[in-house]
mmCIF file of C-alpha atoms in Angstrom:
data_model
loop_
_atom_site.group_PDB
_atom_site.id
_atom_site.type_symbol
_atom_site.label_atom_id
_atom_site.label_comp_id
_atom_site.label_asym_id
_atom_site.label_seq_id
_atom_site.Cartn_x
_atom_site.Cartn_y
_atom_site.Cartn_z
ATOM 1 C CA MET A 23 -9.678 47.141 -9.907
ATOM 2 C CA ILE A 24 -13.029 46.758 -11.685
ATOM 3 C CA ALA A 25 -16.442 45.503 -10.597
ATOM 4 C CA THR A 26 -19.080 43.441 -12.352
ATOM 5 C CA VAL A 27 -22.761 42.807 -11.813
ATOM 6 C CA ASP A 28 -24.451 39.943 -13.662
ATOM 7 C CA ILE A 29 -28.238 39.636 -13.364
ATOM 8 C CA ALA A 30 -30.375 36.903 -14.883
ATOM 9 C CA ASP A 31 -33.771 35.253 -14.563
ATOM 10 C CA LEU A 32 -32.595 31.808 -13.522
ATOM 11 C CA GLY A 33 -35.867 30.385 -12.219
ATOM 12 C CA VAL A 34 -36.522 29.342 -8.659
ATOM 13 C CA ARG A 35 -34.484 26.133 -8.691
ATOM 14 C CA SER A 36 -31.368 27.644 -10.252
ATOM 15 C CA THR A 37 -31.597 30.745 -8.081
ATOM 16 C CA LEU A 38 -31.749 28.641 -4.930
ATOM 17 C CA ARG A 39 -28.822 26.569 -6.174
ATOM 18 C CA SER A 40 -26.851 29.760 -6.781
ATOM 19 C CA LEU A 41 -27.616 31.076 -3.315
ATOM 20 C CA VAL A 42 -26.771 27.831 -1.550
ATOM 21 C CA ASN A 43 -23.806 26.629 -3.596
ATOM 22 C CA THR A 44 -22.161 29.748 -5.009
ATOM 23 C CA ARG A 45 -19.341 30.580 -2.627
ATOM 24 C CA LEU A 46 -16.623 31.874 -4.906
ATOM 25 C CA GLN A 47 -13.265 32.290 -3.182
ATOM 26 C CA PRO A 48 -10.481 34.539 -4.497
ATOM 27 C CA ALA A 49 -7.980 31.757 -3.912
ATOM 28 C CA ASN A 50 -9.848 29.540 -6.392
ATOM 29 C CA VAL A 51 -10.775 32.048 -9.125
ATOM 30 C CA PRO A 52 -7.929 33.901 -10.897
ATOM 31 C CA GLY A 53 -8.161 37.658 -10.487
ATOM 32 C CA LEU A 54 -11.172 37.577 -8.136
ATOM 33 C CA ARG A 55 -11.098 39.923 -5.137
ATOM 34 C CA TRP A 56 -14.627 39.351 -3.769
ATOM 35 C CA ALA A 57 -17.979 37.969 -4.954
ATOM 36 C CA ASP A 58 -21.420 37.266 -3.572
ATOM 37 C CA SER A 59 -24.720 36.192 -5.079
ATOM 38 C CA ALA A 60 -28.182 37.328 -4.050
ATOM 39 C CA THR A 61 -31.806 37.073 -5.025
ATOM 40 C CA LEU A 62 -33.436 40.266 -6.280
ATOM 41 C CA LEU A 63 -36.576 42.113 -5.303
ATOM 42 C CA PRO A 64 -38.019 45.512 -6.256
ATOM 43 C CA LEU A 65 -36.846 48.563 -4.387
ATOM 44 C CA ALA A 66 -39.005 49.356 -1.343
ATOM 45 C CA SER A 67 -40.800 46.021 -1.661
ATOM 46 C CA THR A 68 -42.641 44.676 1.365
ATOM 47 C CA ARG A 69 -43.107 41.235 -0.191
ATOM 48 C CA PRO A 70 -40.731 38.266 -0.031
ATOM 49 C CA PRO A 71 -38.487 37.869 -3.096
ATOM 50 C CA SER A 72 -39.840 35.710 -5.918
ATOM 51 C CA LEU A 73 -36.536 33.782 -6.106
ATOM 52 C CA ARG A 74 -36.657 33.837 -9.922
ATOM 53 C CA ARG A 75 -34.061 36.546 -10.537
ATOM 54 C CA ALA A 76 -30.524 36.450 -9.150
ATOM 55 C CA ALA A 77 -27.425 38.620 -9.256
ATOM 56 C CA LEU A 78 -23.715 38.026 -8.921
ATOM 57 C CA LEU A 79 -21.706 41.027 -7.736
ATOM 58 C CA ALA A 80 -17.917 40.858 -7.852
ATOM 59 C CA PHE A 81 -14.673 42.825 -7.646
ATOM 60 C CA TRP A 82 -11.759 41.876 -9.933
ATOM 61 C CA ASP A 83 -8.122 42.747 -10.475
ATOM 62 C CA ASP A 84 -8.875 43.636 -14.092
ATOM 63 C CA GLU A 85 -11.343 43.186 -16.948
ATOM 64 C CA ASP A 86 -9.472 40.227 -18.441
ATOM 65 C CA ALA A 87 -10.023 38.183 -15.273
ATOM 66 C CA ALA A 88 -13.746 39.026 -15.250
ATOM 67 C CA ASP A 89 -14.119 38.140 -18.929
ATOM 68 C CA ALA A 90 -12.368 34.800 -18.466
ATOM 69 C CA PHE A 91 -14.642 33.940 -15.540
ATOM 70 C CA ARG A 92 -17.768 34.800 -17.516
ATOM 71 C CA ALA A 93 -16.649 32.748 -20.495
ATOM 72 C CA GLU A 94 -15.188 29.700 -18.756
ATOM 73 C CA HIS A 95 -16.417 29.253 -15.186
ATOM 74 C CA PRO A 96 -19.690 27.328 -14.639
ATOM 75 C CA VAL A 97 -21.027 30.055 -12.358
ATOM 76 C CA GLY A 98 -20.097 32.784 -14.798
ATOM 77 C CA LYS A 99 -21.788 30.990 -17.676
ATOM 78 C CA ARG A 100 -24.941 30.535 -15.591
ATOM 79 C CA PHE A 101 -25.680 34.259 -15.937
ATOM 80 C CA ALA A 102 -25.031 34.436 -19.677
ATOM 81 C CA GLY A 103 -28.657 35.037 -20.617
ATOM 82 C CA GLY A 104 -29.171 38.231 -18.627
ATOM 83 C CA LEU A 105 -27.669 41.658 -18.061
ATOM 84 C CA ARG A 106 -23.913 41.985 -17.621
ATOM 85 C CA ALA A 107 -22.189 45.217 -16.638
ATOM 86 C CA THR A 108 -18.501 45.957 -16.196
ATOM 87 C CA LEU A 109 -17.872 48.937 -13.943
ATOM 88 C CA ARG A 110 -14.962 51.238 -13.108
ATOM 89 C CA PRO A 111 -15.088 52.715 -9.586
ATOM 90 C CA LEU A 112 -15.337 56.503 -9.359
ATOM 91 C CA ARG A 113 -15.721 57.000 -5.594
ATOM 92 C CA ALA A 114 -16.287 54.821 -2.553
ATOM 93 C CA PHE A 115 -17.207 55.378 1.059
ATOM 94 C CA GLY A 116 -16.809 52.625 3.629
ATOM 95 C CA SER A 117 -14.920 49.360 3.492
ATOM 96 C CA TRP A 118 -15.486 46.079 1.726
ATOM 97 C CA PRO A 119 -13.361 43.008 0.934
ATOM 98 C CA GLY A 120 -11.486 43.486 -2.323
ATOM 99 C CA LEU A 121 -12.224 47.186 -2.633
ATOM 100 C CA ALA A 122 -9.126 49.103 -3.729
ATOM 101 C CA ASP A 123 -7.661 51.467 -1.145
ATOM 102 C CA ASP A 124 -6.891 54.272 -3.606
ATOM 103 C CA ILE A 125 -10.475 55.077 -4.651
ATOM 104 C CA THR A 126 -11.406 58.602 -3.616
ATOM 105 C CA ALA A 127 -14.127 59.158 -1.032
ATOM 106 C CA SER A 128 -14.902 62.617 -2.397
ATOM 107 C CA ARG A 129 -18.549 63.176 -3.340
ATOM 108 C CA ALA A 130 -17.547 65.424 -6.250
ATOM 109 C CA VAL A 131 -15.796 63.300 -8.874
ATOM 110 C CA PRO A 132 -15.588 64.724 -12.419
ATOM 111 C CA HIS A 133 -17.519 62.396 -14.714
ATOM 112 C CA GLU A 134 -19.802 62.759 -17.707
ATOM 113 C CA GLY A 135 -22.527 60.252 -18.461
ATOM 114 C CA PRO A 136 -24.510 57.668 -16.527
ATOM 115 C CA VAL A 137 -23.362 55.980 -13.327
ATOM 116 C CA VAL A 138 -24.164 52.783 -11.475
ATOM 117 C CA VAL A 139 -24.287 52.776 -7.678
ATOM 118 C CA PHE A 140 -23.821 49.854 -5.290
ATOM 119 C CA THR A 141 -24.805 49.955 -1.644
ATOM 120 C CA LEU A 142 -23.359 46.932 0.130
ATOM 121 C CA GLY A 143 -23.947 45.831 3.701
ATOM 122 C CA ARG A 144 -23.281 42.918 6.012
ATOM 123 C CA LEU A 145 -26.325 43.323 8.228
ATOM 124 C CA ARG A 146 -26.305 42.959 11.987
ATOM 125 C CA VAL A 147 -29.163 40.551 12.704
ATOM 126 C CA SER A 148 -30.247 42.607 15.704
ATOM 127 C CA GLN A 149 -30.703 45.644 13.430
ATOM 128 C CA THR A 150 -32.852 43.987 10.745
ATOM 129 C CA VAL A 151 -36.192 45.579 11.633
ATOM 130 C CA ARG A 152 -34.655 49.006 12.161
ATOM 131 C CA PHE A 153 -32.764 48.717 8.874
ATOM 132 C CA LEU A 154 -35.906 47.849 6.895
ATOM 133 C CA ARG A 155 -37.886 50.685 8.469
ATOM 134 C CA THR A 156 -35.150 53.125 7.474
ATOM 135 C CA SER A 157 -34.230 51.767 4.036
ATOM 136 C CA ARG A 158 -37.734 51.487 2.554
ATOM 137 C CA PRO A 159 -38.497 55.236 2.632
ATOM 138 C CA ALA A 160 -35.083 55.907 1.064
ATOM 139 C CA GLU A 161 -35.740 53.363 -1.693
ATOM 140 C CA ASN A 162 -39.199 54.831 -2.317
ATOM 141 C CA ALA A 163 -37.618 58.250 -2.701
ATOM 142 C CA ALA A 164 -35.177 56.873 -5.277
ATOM 143 C CA LEU A 165 -38.028 55.682 -7.483
ATOM 144 C CA ASP A 166 -39.245 59.270 -7.891
ATOM 145 C CA ALA A 167 -35.849 60.984 -7.890
ATOM 146 C CA GLU A 168 -34.661 63.014 -10.865
ATOM 147 C CA GLY A 169 -32.219 61.040 -12.989
ATOM 148 C CA PHE A 170 -33.135 57.646 -11.552
ATOM 149 C CA VAL A 171 -33.229 55.116 -14.390
ATOM 150 C CA TRP A 172 -33.442 51.686 -12.801
ATOM 151 C CA GLY A 173 -32.690 49.899 -9.567
ATOM 152 C CA THR A 174 -33.113 46.732 -7.568
ATOM 153 C CA ALA A 175 -32.584 45.465 -4.066
ATOM 154 C CA ALA A 176 -30.614 42.279 -3.479
ATOM 155 C CA ALA A 177 -30.428 40.008 -0.464
ATOM 156 C CA ARG A 178 -28.690 36.925 0.787
ATOM 157 C CA PRO A 179 -28.811 37.649 4.523
ATOM 158 C CA PRO A 180 -26.779 38.872 6.185
ATOM 159 C CA PHE A 181 -25.587 40.301 2.825
ATOM 160 C CA VAL A 182 -27.872 43.089 1.576
ATOM 161 C CA ALA A 183 -27.359 45.424 -1.369
ATOM 162 C CA THR A 184 -28.911 47.748 -3.890
ATOM 163 C CA VAL A 185 -27.845 48.299 -7.489
ATOM 164 C CA SER A 186 -29.106 51.401 -9.278
ATOM 165 C CA ALA A 187 -28.485 53.241 -12.544
ATOM 166 C CA TRP A 188 -28.581 57.041 -12.750
ATOM 167 C CA ALA A 189 -28.418 59.494 -15.633
ATOM 168 C CA SER A 190 -25.451 61.306 -14.065
ATOM 169 C CA SER A 191 -23.221 61.556 -11.005
ATOM 170 C CA ARG A 192 -24.996 64.803 -10.140
ATOM 171 C CA ASP A 193 -28.366 63.048 -10.019
ATOM 172 C CA ALA A 194 -27.022 60.201 -7.882
ATOM 173 C CA ALA A 195 -25.358 62.608 -5.439
ATOM 174 C CA ALA A 196 -28.431 64.845 -5.241
ATOM 175 C CA TYR A 197 -30.572 61.879 -4.271
ATOM 176 C CA ALA A 198 -28.055 60.663 -1.721
ATOM 177 C CA TYR A 199 -27.345 63.942 0.077
ATOM 178 C CA ALA A 200 -29.767 66.745 -0.870
ATOM 179 C CA ARG A 201 -32.306 67.819 1.714
ATOM 180 C CA GLN A 202 -35.095 68.375 -0.848
ATOM 181 C CA ARG A 203 -35.649 64.604 -0.651
ATOM 182 C CA PRO A 204 -34.331 63.876 2.839
ATOM 183 C CA GLN A 205 -35.167 60.173 3.111
ATOM 184 C CA HIS A 206 -31.745 58.936 2.014
ATOM 185 C CA ALA A 207 -29.901 61.613 3.949
ATOM 186 C CA ASP A 208 -31.989 60.652 6.970
ATOM 187 C CA ALA A 209 -30.979 57.014 6.443
ATOM 188 C CA ILE A 210 -27.316 58.055 6.442
ATOM 189 C CA THR A 211 -27.849 59.946 9.698
ATOM 190 C CA GLU A 212 -29.558 56.933 11.259
ATOM 191 C CA GLN A 213 -26.716 54.680 10.093
ATOM 192 C CA GLN A 214 -24.190 57.011 11.697
ATOM 193 C CA ARG A 215 -26.184 57.141 14.929
ATOM 194 C CA ARG A 216 -26.160 53.348 15.280
ATOM 195 C CA ASP A 217 -24.628 51.228 12.549
ATOM 196 C CA PHE A 218 -26.956 48.747 10.861
ATOM 197 C CA HIS A 219 -24.042 46.751 9.523
ATOM 198 C CA VAL A 220 -20.910 44.920 10.537
ATOM 199 C CA ARG A 221 -19.415 46.345 7.327
ATOM 200 C CA SER A 222 -20.795 48.566 4.585
ATOM 201 C CA ALA A 223 -19.757 50.413 1.442
ATOM 202 C CA PHE A 224 -21.333 52.874 -0.969
ATOM 203 C CA ILE A 225 -19.703 52.899 -4.385
ATOM 204 C CA ARG A 226 -20.330 54.923 -7.554
ATOM 205 C CA PHE A 227 -19.175 53.470 -10.876
ATOM 206 C CA ASP A 228 -18.675 54.395 -14.489
ATOM 207 C CA PRO A 229 -20.338 51.606 -16.550
ATOM 208 C CA THR A 230 -17.625 50.907 -19.105
ATOM 209 C CA ARG A 231 -19.423 47.992 -20.779
ATOM 210 C CA VAL A 232 -22.990 46.774 -20.568
ATOM 211 C CA ASP A 233 -24.333 43.759 -22.453
ATOM 212 C CA GLY A 234 -27.615 41.847 -22.516
ATOM 213 C CA ALA A 235 -31.036 42.791 -21.229
ATOM 214 C CA LEU A 236 -33.681 42.289 -18.546
ATOM 215 C CA ASP A 237 -37.320 42.036 -19.605
ATOM 216 C CA GLY A 238 -36.238 42.924 -23.127
ATOM 217 C CA THR A 239 -34.446 46.166 -22.233
ATOM 218 C CA ASN A 240 -30.980 47.238 -21.122
ATOM 219 C CA PRO A 241 -31.656 49.568 -18.165
ATOM 220 C CA VAL A 242 -28.051 50.727 -17.719
ATOM 221 C CA SER A 243 -27.588 51.657 -21.373
ATOM 222 C CA ALA A 244 -30.932 53.468 -21.204
ATOM 223 C CA ALA A 245 -29.324 55.887 -18.763
#
């Protein structure tokens, strides 16, 4: 199993079209396990999204299936002008459609080099306000955390996510669990006390291939 994240500045009209019309089904796309699109907004933002930038997150059987989709499918080609990352899962906690069962949940996974982290959630509508109050301090803490390179929030309610790039697994784990910056650890505790989501997953990846750029730079390669 591999994952992909494709991010591009589509403009308001194309972003809205992607959000409304992009419902990719594994039965109709060879090798697809799961996919969802979302509009992006800065981490810890209190403003509505601009609807200019969109992302497509997906899980695949293998890299060949992802490459064929990007090259041949109309939705895949829509994101050709932006950032495209292919990711190998290192560890995962939680459950999500298409996520392989054999990925370790251990926090300590031997790995050298940068990592990309997904947080994925299917939000309970009744928990929206509580979720935002808890997630914003954690996202603010990420912006100042050691080893943080780049990140974004993504939303297509009830689907919510973050995508972030870190200089190392150690940096990502320290942010997530260390008590020196407790905001994220506090968010985990609050999630365990009363779940924000119908389903959620937290996944760390090795970025095996990263192409393209956002705003003239490649934030994942910069890690």
